[in-house]
PDB file of C-alpha atoms in Angstrom:
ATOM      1  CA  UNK A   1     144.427  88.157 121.488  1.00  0.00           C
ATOM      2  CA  UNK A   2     140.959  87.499 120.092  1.00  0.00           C
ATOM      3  CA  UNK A   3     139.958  84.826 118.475  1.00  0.00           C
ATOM      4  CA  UNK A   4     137.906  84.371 115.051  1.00  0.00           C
ATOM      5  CA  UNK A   5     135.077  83.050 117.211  1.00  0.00           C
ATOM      6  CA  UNK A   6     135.146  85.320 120.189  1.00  0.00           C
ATOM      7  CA  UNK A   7     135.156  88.216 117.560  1.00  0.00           C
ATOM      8  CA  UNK A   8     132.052  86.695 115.668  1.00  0.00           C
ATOM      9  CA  UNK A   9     130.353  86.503 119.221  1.00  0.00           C
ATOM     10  CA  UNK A  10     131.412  90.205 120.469  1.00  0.00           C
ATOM     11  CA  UNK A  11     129.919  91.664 116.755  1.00  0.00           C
ATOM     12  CA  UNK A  12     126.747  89.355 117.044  1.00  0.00           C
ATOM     13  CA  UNK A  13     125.715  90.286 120.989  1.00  0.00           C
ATOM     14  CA  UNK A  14     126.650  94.094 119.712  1.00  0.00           C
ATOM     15  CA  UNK A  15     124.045  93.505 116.880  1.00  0.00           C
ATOM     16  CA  UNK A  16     121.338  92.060 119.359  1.00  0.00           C
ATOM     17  CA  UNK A  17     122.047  94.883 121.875  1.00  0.00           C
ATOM     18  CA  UNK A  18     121.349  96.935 119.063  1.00  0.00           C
ATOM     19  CA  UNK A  19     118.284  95.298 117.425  1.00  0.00           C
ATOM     20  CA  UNK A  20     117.149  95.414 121.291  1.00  0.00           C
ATOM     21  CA  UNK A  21     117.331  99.170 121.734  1.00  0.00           C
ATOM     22  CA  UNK A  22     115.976 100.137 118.570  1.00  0.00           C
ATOM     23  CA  UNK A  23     112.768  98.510 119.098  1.00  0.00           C
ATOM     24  CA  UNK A  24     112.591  99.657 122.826  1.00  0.00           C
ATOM     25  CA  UNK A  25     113.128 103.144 121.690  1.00  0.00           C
ATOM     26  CA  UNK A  26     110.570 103.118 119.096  1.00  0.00           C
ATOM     27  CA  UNK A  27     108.407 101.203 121.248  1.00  0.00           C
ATOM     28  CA  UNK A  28     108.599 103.599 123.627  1.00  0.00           C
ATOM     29  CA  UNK A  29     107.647 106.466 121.124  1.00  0.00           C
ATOM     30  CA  UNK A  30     105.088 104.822 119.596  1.00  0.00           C
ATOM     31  CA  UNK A  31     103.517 103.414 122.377  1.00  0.00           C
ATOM     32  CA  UNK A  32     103.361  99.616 121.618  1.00  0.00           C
ATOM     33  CA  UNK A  33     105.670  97.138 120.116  1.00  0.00           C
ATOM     34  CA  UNK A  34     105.680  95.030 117.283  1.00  0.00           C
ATOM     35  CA  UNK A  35     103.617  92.383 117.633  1.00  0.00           C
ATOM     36  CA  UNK A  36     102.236  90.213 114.631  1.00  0.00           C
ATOM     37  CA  UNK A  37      98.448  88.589 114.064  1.00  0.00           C
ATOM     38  CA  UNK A  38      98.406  85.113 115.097  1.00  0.00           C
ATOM     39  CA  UNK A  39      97.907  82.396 112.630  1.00  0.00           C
ATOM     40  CA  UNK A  40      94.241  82.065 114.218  1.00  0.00           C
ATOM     41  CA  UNK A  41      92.999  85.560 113.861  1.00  0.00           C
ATOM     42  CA  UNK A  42      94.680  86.295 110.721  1.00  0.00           C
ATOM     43  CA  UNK A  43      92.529  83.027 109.519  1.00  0.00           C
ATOM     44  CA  UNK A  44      88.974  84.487 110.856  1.00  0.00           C
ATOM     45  CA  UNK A  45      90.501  88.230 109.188  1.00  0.00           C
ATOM     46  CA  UNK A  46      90.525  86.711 105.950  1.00  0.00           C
ATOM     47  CA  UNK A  47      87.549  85.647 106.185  1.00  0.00           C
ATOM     48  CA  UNK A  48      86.624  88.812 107.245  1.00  0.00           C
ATOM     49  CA  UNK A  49      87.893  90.486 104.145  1.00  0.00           C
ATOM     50  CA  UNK A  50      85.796  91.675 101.858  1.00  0.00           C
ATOM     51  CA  UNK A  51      86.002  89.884  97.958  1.00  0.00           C
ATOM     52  CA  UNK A  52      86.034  93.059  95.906  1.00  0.00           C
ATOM     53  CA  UNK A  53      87.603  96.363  96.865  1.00  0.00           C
ATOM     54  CA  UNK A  54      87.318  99.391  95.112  1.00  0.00           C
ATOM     55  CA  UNK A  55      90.916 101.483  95.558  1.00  0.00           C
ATOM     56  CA  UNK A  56      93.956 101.093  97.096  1.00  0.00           C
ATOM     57  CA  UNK A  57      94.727  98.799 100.103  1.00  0.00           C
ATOM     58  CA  UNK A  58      96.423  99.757 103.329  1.00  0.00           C
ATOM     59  CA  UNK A  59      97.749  97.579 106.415  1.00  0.00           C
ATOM     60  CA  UNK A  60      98.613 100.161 109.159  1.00  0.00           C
ATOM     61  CA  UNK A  61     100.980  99.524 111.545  1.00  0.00           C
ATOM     62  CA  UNK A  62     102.258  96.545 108.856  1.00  0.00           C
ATOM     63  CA  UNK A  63     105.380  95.961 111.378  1.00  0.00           C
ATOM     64  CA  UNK A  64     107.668  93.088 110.602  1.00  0.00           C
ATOM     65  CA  UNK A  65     105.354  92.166 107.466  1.00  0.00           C
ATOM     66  CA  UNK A  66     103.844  88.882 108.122  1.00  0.00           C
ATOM     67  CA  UNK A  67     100.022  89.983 107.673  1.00  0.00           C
ATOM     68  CA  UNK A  68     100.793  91.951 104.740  1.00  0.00           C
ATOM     69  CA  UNK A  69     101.846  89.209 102.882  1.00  0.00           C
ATOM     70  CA  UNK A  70      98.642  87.203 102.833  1.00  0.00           C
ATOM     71  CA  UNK A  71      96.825  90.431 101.723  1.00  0.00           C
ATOM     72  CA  UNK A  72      99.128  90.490  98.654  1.00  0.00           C
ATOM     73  CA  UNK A  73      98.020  87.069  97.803  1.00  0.00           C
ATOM     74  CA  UNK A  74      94.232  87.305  98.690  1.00  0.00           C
ATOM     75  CA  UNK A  75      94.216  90.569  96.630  1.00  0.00           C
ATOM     76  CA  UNK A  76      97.260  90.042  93.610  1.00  0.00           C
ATOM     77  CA  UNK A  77      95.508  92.223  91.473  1.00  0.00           C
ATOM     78  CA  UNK A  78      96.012  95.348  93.642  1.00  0.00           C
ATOM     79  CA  UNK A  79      99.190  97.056  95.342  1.00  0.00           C
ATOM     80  CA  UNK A  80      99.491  96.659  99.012  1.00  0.00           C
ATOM     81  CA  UNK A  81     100.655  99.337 100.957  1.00  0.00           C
ATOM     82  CA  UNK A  82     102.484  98.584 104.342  1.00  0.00           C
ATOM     83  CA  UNK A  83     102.834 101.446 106.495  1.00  0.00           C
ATOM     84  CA  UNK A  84     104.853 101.429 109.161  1.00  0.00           C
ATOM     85  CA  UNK A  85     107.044 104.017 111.328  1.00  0.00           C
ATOM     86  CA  UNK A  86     109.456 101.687 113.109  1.00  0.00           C
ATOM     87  CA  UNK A  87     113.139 101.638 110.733  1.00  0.00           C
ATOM     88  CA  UNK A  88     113.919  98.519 112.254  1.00  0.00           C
ATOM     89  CA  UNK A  89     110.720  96.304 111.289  1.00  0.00           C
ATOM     90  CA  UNK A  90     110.095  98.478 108.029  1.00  0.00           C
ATOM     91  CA  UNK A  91     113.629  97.618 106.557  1.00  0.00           C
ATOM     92  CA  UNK A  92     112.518  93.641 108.024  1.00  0.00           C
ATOM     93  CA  UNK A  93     109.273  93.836 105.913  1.00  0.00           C
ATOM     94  CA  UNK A  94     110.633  95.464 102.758  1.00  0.00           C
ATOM     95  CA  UNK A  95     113.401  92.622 102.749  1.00  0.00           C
ATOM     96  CA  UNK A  96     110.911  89.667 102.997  1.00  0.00           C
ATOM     97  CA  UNK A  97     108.526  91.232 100.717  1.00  0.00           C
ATOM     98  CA  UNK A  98     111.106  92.262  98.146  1.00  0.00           C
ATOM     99  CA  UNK A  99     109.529  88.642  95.803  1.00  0.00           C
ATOM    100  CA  UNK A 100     106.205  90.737  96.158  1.00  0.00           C
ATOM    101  CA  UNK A 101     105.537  92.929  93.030  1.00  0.00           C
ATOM    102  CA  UNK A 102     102.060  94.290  94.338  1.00  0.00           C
ATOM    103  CA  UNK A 103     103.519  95.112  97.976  1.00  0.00           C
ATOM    104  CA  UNK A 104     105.441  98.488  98.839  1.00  0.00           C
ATOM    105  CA  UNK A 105     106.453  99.059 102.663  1.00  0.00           C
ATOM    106  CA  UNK A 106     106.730 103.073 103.246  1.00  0.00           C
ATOM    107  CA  UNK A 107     108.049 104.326 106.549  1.00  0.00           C
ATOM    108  CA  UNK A 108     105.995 106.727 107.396  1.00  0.00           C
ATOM    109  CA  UNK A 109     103.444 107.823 110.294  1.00  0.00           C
ATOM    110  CA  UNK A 110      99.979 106.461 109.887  1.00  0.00           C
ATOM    111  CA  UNK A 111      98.284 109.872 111.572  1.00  0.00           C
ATOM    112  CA  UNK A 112     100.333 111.918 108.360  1.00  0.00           C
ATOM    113  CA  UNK A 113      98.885 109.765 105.526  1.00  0.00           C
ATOM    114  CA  UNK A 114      96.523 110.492 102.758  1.00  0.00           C
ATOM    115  CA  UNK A 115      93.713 108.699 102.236  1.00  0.00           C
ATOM    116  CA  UNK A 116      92.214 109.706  99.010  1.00  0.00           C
ATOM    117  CA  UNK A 117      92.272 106.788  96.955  1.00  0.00           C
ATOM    118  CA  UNK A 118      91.624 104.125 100.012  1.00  0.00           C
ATOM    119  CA  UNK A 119      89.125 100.937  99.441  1.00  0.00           C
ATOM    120  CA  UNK A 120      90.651  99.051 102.010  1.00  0.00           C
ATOM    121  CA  UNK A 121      92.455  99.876 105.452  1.00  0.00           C
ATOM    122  CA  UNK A 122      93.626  96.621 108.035  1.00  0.00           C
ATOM    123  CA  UNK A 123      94.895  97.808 110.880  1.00  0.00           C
ATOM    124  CA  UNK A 124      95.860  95.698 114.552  1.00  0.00           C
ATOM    125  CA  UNK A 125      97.038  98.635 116.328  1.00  0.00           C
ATOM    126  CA  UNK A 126      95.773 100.111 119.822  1.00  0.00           C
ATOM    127  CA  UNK A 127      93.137 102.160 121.835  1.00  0.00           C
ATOM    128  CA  UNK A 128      94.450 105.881 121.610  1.00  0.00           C
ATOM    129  CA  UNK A 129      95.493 105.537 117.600  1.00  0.00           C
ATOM    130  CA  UNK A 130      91.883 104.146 116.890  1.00  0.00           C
ATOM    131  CA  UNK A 131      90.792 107.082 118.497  1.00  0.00           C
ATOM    132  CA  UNK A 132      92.742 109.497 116.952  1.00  0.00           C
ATOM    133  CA  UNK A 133      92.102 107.170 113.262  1.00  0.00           C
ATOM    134  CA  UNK A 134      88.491 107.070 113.898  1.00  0.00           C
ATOM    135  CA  UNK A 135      88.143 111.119 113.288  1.00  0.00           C
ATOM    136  CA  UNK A 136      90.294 111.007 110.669  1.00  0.00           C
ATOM    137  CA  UNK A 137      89.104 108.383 108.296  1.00  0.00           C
ATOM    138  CA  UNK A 138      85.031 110.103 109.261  1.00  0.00           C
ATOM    139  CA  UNK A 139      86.791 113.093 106.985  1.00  0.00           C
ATOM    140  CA  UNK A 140      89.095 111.474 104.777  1.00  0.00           C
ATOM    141  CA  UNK A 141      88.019 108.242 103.241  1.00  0.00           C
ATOM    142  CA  UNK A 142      85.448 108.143 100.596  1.00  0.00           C
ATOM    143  CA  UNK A 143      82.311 106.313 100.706  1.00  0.00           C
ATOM    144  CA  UNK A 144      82.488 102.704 100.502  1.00  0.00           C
ATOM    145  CA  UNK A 145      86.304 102.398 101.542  1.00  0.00           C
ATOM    146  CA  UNK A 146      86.224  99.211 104.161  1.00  0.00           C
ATOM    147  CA  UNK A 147      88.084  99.341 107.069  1.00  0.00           C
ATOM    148  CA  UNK A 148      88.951  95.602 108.902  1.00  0.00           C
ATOM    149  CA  UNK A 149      90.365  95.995 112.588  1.00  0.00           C
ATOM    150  CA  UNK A 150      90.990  93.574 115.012  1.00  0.00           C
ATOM    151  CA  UNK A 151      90.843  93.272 118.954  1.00  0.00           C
ATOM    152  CA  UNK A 152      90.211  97.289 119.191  1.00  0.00           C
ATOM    153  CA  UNK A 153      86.969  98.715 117.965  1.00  0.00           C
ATOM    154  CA  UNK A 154      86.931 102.367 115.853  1.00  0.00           C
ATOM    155  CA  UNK A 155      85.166 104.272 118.530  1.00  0.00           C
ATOM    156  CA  UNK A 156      81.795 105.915 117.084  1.00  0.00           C
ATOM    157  CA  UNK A 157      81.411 103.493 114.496  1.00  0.00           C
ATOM    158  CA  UNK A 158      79.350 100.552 114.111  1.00  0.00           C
ATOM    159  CA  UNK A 159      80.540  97.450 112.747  1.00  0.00           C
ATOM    160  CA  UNK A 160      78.651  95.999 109.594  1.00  0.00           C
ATOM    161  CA  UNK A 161      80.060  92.392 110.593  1.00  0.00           C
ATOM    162  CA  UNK A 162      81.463  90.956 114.023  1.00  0.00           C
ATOM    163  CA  UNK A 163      83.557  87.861 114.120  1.00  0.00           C
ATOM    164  CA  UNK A 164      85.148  85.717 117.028  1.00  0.00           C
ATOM    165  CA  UNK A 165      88.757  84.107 116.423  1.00  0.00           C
ATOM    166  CA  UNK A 166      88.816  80.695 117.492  1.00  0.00           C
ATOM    167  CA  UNK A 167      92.035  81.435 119.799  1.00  0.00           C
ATOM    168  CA  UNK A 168      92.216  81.987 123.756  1.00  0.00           C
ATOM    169  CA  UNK A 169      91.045  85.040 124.005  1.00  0.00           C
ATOM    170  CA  UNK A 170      88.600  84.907 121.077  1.00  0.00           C
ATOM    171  CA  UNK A 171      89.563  88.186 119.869  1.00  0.00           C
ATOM    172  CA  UNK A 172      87.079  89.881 117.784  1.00  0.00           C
ATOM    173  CA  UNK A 173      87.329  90.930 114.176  1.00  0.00           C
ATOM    174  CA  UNK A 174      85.930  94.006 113.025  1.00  0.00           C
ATOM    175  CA  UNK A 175      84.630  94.955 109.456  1.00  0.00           C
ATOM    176  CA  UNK A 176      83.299  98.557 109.026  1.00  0.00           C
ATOM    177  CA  UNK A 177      82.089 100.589 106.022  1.00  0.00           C
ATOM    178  CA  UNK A 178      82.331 104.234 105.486  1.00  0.00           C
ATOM    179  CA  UNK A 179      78.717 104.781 105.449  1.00  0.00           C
ATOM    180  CA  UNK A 180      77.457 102.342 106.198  1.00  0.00           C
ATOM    181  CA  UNK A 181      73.896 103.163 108.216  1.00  0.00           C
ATOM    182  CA  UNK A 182      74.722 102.781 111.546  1.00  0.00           C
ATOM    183  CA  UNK A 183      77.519 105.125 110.813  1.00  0.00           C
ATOM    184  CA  UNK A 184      75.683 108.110 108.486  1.00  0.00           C
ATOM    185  CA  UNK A 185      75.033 110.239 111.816  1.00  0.00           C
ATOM    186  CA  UNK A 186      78.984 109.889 113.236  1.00  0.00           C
ATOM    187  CA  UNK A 187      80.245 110.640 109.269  1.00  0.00           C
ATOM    188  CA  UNK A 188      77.629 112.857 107.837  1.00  0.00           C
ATOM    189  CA  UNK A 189      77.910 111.275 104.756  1.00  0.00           C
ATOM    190  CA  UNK A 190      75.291 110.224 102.004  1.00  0.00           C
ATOM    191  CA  UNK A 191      75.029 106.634 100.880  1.00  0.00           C
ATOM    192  CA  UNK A 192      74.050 107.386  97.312  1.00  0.00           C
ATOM    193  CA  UNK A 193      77.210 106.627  96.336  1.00  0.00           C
ATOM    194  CA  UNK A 194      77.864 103.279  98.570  1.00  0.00           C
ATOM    195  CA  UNK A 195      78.738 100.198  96.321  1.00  0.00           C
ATOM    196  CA  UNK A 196      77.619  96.525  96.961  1.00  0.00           C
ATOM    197  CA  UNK A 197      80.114  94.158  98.124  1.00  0.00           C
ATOM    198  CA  UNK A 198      79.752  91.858  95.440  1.00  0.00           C
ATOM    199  CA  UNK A 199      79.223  94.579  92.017  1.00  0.00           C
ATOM    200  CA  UNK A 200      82.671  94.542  90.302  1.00  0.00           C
ATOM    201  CA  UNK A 201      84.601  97.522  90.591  1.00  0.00           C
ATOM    202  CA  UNK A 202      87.304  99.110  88.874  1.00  0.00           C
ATOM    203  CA  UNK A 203      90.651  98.310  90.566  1.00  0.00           C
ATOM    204  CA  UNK A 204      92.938 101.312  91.079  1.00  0.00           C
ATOM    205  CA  UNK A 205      95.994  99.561  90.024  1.00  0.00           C
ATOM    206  CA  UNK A 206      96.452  96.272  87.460  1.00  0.00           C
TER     207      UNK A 206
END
């Protein structure tokens, strides 16, 4: 007969086994697995940040959650969306950031989204969805709307501001505007319209 303890054991290594082949499989779909921003380059990515942002912000890719915190503090004014495809990490990230008021996690595929009302998009994600992302935001986001990346570069873009993390690899830290000069040719876009970092601007949400 089985024990209290060897049942406890048999339900928690069935649970792991579980948690385990969830995140293979959507690994596997996805193309790359969770994997959070270390405590180094999430320091040099705030710094990154820029102070006032005019819309809604967006983490892509927000995984298990632990970036999208500090965005919900840096910016409490504002409602951060986490979006994220993976059940297993979105249901992880809704449940830590359920103390949050200004965070929502939607499951969701980042290639499917609207970006209408974007000021801000910070994304750690990987070659081919930067890509794909890079045509995308060139004829969705409005002028102005930041984007912060780090370790992959938007192709056809040019960055307004490089950084180096102070970690092993020094991983760089992308900011990019849409619109920004090097970038009127790749978004046909005017900059009549582009806003200085530091003039206030009407927040989307209070």
């Amino acid at each position: 007969m089985i024990n209290f303890e060897q049942t406890i054991l048999i339900l928690t290594f069935c649970a792991g086994g579980l948690i385990t082949a969830t995140i293979v499989f959507w690994s596997l779909r996805l193309g790359i697995t969770p994997t959070p921003t270390s405590a180094r380059v999430r320091s040099k990515l705030l710094e990154t940040l820029p102070e006032i942002v005019d819309g809604n912000i967006y983490e892509l890719g927000s995984g298990f959650g632990s970036l999208i915190t500090v965005l919900a503090k840096t910016y409490p004014d504002q409602i951060i969306y986490g979006i994220e495809r993976s059940p297993l990490p979105c249901w992880i990230s809704r449940l830590s950031c359920r103390h949050l008021r200004n965070v929502v996690i939607v499951q969701q595929d980042i290639f499917q989204h609207e970006w209408e009302g974007a000021g801000l998009i910070v994304c750690y994600l990987y070659p081919g969805a930067m890509e794909k992302l890079s045509k995308i935001f060139n004829q969705k986001l409005k002028t102005g709307c930041y984007i912060v990346s780090h370790t992959f570069r938007l192709p056809g873009w040019e960055p307004e501001s490089e950084n180096k993390a102070n970690d092993l690899y020094r991983s760089p830290v992308y900011r990019y505007r849409v619109n920004h000069p090097e970038n009127k040719q790749e978004s046909g876009r005017t900059d009549s319209n582009l806003t200085n970092d530091r003039q206030p601007a009407v927040q989307a949400h209070n």
